[in-house]
PDB file of C-alpha atoms in Angstrom:
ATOM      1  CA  UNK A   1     121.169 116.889  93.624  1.00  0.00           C
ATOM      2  CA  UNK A   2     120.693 117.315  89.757  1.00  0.00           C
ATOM      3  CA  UNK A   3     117.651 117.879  88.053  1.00  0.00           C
ATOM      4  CA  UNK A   4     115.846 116.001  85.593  1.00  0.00           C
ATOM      5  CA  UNK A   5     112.673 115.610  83.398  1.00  0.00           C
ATOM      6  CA  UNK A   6     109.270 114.022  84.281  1.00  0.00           C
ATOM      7  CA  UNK A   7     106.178 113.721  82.406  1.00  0.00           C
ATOM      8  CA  UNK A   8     103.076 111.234  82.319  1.00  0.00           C
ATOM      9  CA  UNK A   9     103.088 108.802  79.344  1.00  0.00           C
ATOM     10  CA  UNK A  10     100.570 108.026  77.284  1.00  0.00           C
ATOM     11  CA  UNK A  11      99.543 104.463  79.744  1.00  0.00           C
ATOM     12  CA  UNK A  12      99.356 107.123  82.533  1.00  0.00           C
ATOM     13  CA  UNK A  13     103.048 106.111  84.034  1.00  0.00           C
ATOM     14  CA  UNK A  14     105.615 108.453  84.948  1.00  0.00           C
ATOM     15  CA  UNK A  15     108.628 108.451  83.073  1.00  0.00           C
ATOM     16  CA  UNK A  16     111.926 110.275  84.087  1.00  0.00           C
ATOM     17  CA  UNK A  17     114.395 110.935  81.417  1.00  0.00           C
ATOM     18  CA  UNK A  18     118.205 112.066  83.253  1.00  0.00           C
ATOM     19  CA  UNK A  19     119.741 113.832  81.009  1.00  0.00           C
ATOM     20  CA  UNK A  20     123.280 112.709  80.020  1.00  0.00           C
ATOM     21  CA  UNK A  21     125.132 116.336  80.220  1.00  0.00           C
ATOM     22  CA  UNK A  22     125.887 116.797  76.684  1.00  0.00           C
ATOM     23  CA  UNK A  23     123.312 118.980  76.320  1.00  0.00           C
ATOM     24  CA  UNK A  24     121.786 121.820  78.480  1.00  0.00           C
ATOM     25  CA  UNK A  25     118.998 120.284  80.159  1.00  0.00           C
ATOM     26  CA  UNK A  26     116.231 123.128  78.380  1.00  0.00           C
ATOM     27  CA  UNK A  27     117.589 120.973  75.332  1.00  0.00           C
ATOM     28  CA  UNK A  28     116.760 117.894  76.269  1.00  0.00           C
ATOM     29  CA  UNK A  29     113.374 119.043  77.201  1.00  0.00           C
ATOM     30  CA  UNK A  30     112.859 120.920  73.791  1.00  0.00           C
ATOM     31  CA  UNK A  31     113.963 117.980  71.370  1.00  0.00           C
ATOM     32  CA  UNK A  32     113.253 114.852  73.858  1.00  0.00           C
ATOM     33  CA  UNK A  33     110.423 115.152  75.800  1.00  0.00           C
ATOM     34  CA  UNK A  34     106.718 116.065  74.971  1.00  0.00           C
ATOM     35  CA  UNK A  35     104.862 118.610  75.432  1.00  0.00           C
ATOM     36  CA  UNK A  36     103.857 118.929  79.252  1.00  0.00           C
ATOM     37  CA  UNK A  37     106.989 117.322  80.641  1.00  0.00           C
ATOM     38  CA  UNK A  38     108.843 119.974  83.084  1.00  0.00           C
ATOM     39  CA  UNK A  39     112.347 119.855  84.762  1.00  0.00           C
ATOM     40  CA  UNK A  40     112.165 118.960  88.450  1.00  0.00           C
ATOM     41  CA  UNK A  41     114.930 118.411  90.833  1.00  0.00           C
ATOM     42  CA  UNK A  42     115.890 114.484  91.166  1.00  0.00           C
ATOM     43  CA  UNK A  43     115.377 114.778  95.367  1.00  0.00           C
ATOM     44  CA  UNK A  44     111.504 115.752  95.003  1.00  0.00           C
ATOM     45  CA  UNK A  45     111.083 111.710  93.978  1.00  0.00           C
ATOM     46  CA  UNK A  46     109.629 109.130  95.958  1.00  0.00           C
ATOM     47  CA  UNK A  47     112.601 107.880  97.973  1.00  0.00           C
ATOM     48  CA  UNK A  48     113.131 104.804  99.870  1.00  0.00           C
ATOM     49  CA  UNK A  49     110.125 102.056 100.031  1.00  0.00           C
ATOM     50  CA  UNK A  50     108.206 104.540  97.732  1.00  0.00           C
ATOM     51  CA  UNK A  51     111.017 104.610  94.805  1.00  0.00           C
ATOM     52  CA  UNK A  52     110.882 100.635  94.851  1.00  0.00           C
ATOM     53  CA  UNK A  53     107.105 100.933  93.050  1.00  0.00           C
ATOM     54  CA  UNK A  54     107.956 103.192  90.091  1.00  0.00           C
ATOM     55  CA  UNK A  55     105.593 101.343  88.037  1.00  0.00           C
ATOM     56  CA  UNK A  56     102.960 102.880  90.488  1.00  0.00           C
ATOM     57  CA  UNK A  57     104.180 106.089  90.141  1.00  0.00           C
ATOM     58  CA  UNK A  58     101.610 109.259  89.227  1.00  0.00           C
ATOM     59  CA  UNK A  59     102.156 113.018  88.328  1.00  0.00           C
ATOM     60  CA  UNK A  60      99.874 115.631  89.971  1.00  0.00           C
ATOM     61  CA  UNK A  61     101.204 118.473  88.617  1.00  0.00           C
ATOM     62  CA  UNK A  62     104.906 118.665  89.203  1.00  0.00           C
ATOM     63  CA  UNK A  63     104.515 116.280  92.125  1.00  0.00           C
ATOM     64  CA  UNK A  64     105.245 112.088  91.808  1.00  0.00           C
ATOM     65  CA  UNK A  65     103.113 110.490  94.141  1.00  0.00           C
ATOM     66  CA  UNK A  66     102.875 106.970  94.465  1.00  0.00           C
ATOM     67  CA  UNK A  67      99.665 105.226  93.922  1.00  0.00           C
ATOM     68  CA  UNK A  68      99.438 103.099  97.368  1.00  0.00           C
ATOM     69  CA  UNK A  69      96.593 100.852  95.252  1.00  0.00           C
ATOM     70  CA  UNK A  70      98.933 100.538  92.324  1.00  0.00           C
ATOM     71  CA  UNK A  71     101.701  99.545  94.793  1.00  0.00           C
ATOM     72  CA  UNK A  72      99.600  96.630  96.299  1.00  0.00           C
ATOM     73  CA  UNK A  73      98.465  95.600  92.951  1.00  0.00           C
ATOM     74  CA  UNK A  74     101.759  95.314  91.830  1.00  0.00           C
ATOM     75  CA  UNK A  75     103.161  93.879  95.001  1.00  0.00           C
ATOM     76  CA  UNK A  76     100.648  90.655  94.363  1.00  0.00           C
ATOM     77  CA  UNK A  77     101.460  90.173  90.874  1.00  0.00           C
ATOM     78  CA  UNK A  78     105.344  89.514  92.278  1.00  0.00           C
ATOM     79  CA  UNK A  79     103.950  87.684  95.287  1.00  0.00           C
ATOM     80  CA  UNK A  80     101.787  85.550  93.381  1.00  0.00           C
ATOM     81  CA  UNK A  81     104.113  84.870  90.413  1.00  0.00           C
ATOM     82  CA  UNK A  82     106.995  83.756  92.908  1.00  0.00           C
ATOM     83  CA  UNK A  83     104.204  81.806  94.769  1.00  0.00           C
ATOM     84  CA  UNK A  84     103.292  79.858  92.094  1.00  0.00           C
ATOM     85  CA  UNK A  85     107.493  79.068  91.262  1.00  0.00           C
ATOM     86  CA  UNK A  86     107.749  77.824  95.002  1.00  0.00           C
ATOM     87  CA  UNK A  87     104.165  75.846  94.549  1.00  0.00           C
ATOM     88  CA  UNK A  88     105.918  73.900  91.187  1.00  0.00           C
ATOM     89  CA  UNK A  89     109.057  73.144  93.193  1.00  0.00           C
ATOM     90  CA  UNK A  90     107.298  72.159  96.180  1.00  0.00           C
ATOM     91  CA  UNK A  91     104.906  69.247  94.158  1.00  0.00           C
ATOM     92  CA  UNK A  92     108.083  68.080  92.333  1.00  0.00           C
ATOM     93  CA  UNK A  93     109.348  67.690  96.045  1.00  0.00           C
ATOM     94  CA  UNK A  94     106.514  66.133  96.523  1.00  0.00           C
ATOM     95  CA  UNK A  95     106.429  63.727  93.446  1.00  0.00           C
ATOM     96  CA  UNK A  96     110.112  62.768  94.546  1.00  0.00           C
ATOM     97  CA  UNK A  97     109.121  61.625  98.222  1.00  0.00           C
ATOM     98  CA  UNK A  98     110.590  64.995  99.063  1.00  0.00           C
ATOM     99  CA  UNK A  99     109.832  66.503 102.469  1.00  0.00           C
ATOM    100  CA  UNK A 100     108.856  70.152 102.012  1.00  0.00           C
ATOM    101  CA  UNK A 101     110.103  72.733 104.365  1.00  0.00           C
ATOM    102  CA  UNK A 102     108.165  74.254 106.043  1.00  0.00           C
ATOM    103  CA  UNK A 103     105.298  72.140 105.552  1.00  0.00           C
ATOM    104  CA  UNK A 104     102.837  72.312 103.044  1.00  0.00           C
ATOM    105  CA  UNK A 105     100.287  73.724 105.433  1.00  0.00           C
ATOM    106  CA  UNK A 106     102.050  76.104 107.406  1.00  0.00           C
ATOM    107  CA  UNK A 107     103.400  77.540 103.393  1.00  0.00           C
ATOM    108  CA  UNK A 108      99.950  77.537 102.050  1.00  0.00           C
ATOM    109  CA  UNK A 109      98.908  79.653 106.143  1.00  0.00           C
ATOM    110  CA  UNK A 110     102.044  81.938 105.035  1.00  0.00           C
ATOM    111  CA  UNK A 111     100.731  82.661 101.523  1.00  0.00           C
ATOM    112  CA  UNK A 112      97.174  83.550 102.996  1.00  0.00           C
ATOM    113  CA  UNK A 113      98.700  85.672 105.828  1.00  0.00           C
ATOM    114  CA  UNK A 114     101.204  87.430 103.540  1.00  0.00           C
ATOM    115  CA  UNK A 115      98.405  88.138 100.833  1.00  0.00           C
ATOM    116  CA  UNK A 116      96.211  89.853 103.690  1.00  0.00           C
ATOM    117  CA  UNK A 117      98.829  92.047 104.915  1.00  0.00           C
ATOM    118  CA  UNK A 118      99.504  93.120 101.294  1.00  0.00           C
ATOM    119  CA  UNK A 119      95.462  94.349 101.411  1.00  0.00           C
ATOM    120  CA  UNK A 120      95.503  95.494 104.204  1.00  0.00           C
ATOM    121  CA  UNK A 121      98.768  97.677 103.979  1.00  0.00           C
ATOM    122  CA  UNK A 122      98.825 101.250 104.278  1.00  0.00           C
ATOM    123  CA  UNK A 123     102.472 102.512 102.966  1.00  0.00           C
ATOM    124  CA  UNK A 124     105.031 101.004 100.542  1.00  0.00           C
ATOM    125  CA  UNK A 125     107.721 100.060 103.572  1.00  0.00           C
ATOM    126  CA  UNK A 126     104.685  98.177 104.733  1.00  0.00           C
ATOM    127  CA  UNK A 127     104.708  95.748 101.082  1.00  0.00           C
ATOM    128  CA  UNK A 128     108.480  95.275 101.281  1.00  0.00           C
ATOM    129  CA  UNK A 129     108.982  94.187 104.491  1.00  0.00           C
ATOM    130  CA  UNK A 130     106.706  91.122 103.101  1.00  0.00           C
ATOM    131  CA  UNK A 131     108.904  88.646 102.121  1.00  0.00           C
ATOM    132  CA  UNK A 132     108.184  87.178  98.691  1.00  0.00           C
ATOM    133  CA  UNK A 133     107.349  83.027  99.264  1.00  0.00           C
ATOM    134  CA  UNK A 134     110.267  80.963  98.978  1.00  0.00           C
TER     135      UNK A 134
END
């Protein structure tokens, strides 16, 4: 376990600077960091599913928490950007006479399933057992 420095930039996201060891870590904080940012140990972090959604990261004092709407919002963008890859492969396939598998119904029934669960989730191990559409 080694500490490091957290603070809430100025788009609201938590950023965590690890300091290198070249300097003391009061250093770091002094000429790096702004004002309000405060040394924390590195194993009070989200961990696990939680530390895969960084982007929906938020400080409550000296606390990261992870914003479970954030998560989901970002969870869709990925889905849906990845969906709409698979979607331009699967009409060339299509354009070629080639059969898509699975089907182009039972995909499209996947996509609507998968985009439910992602609303209707309730933790972050929930969003990444959902497996982007391929």
């Amino acid at each position: 376990m080694s500490n490091v420095i957290i603070y809430a930039q100025s788009n609201g996201q938590v950023a965590v600077c690890v300091p290198t060891g070249e300097l003391p870590i009061n250093e770091v904080l002094a000429k790096d960091c702004p004002a309000g940012a405060i040394i924390v140990d590195d194993s009070t972090l989200p961990k696990g599913a939680d530390a895969q959604f960084f982007d929906a990261w938020e400080l409550n004092g000296s606390t990261v928490t992870v914003n479970l709407a954030k998560a989901k919002e970002h969870k869709l963008a990925r889905y849906n950007a990845e969906a709409l890859q698979e979607a331009q492969k699967r009409q060339l396939n299509t354009l070629a006479g080639l059969t898509n598998t699975p089907d182009d119904a039972t995909w499209s029934a996947k996509l609507t399933a998968d985009r439910a669960t992602i609303a209707s989730a309730t933790t972050t191990t929930e969003l990444v057992a959902i497996v982007n559409p391929s």
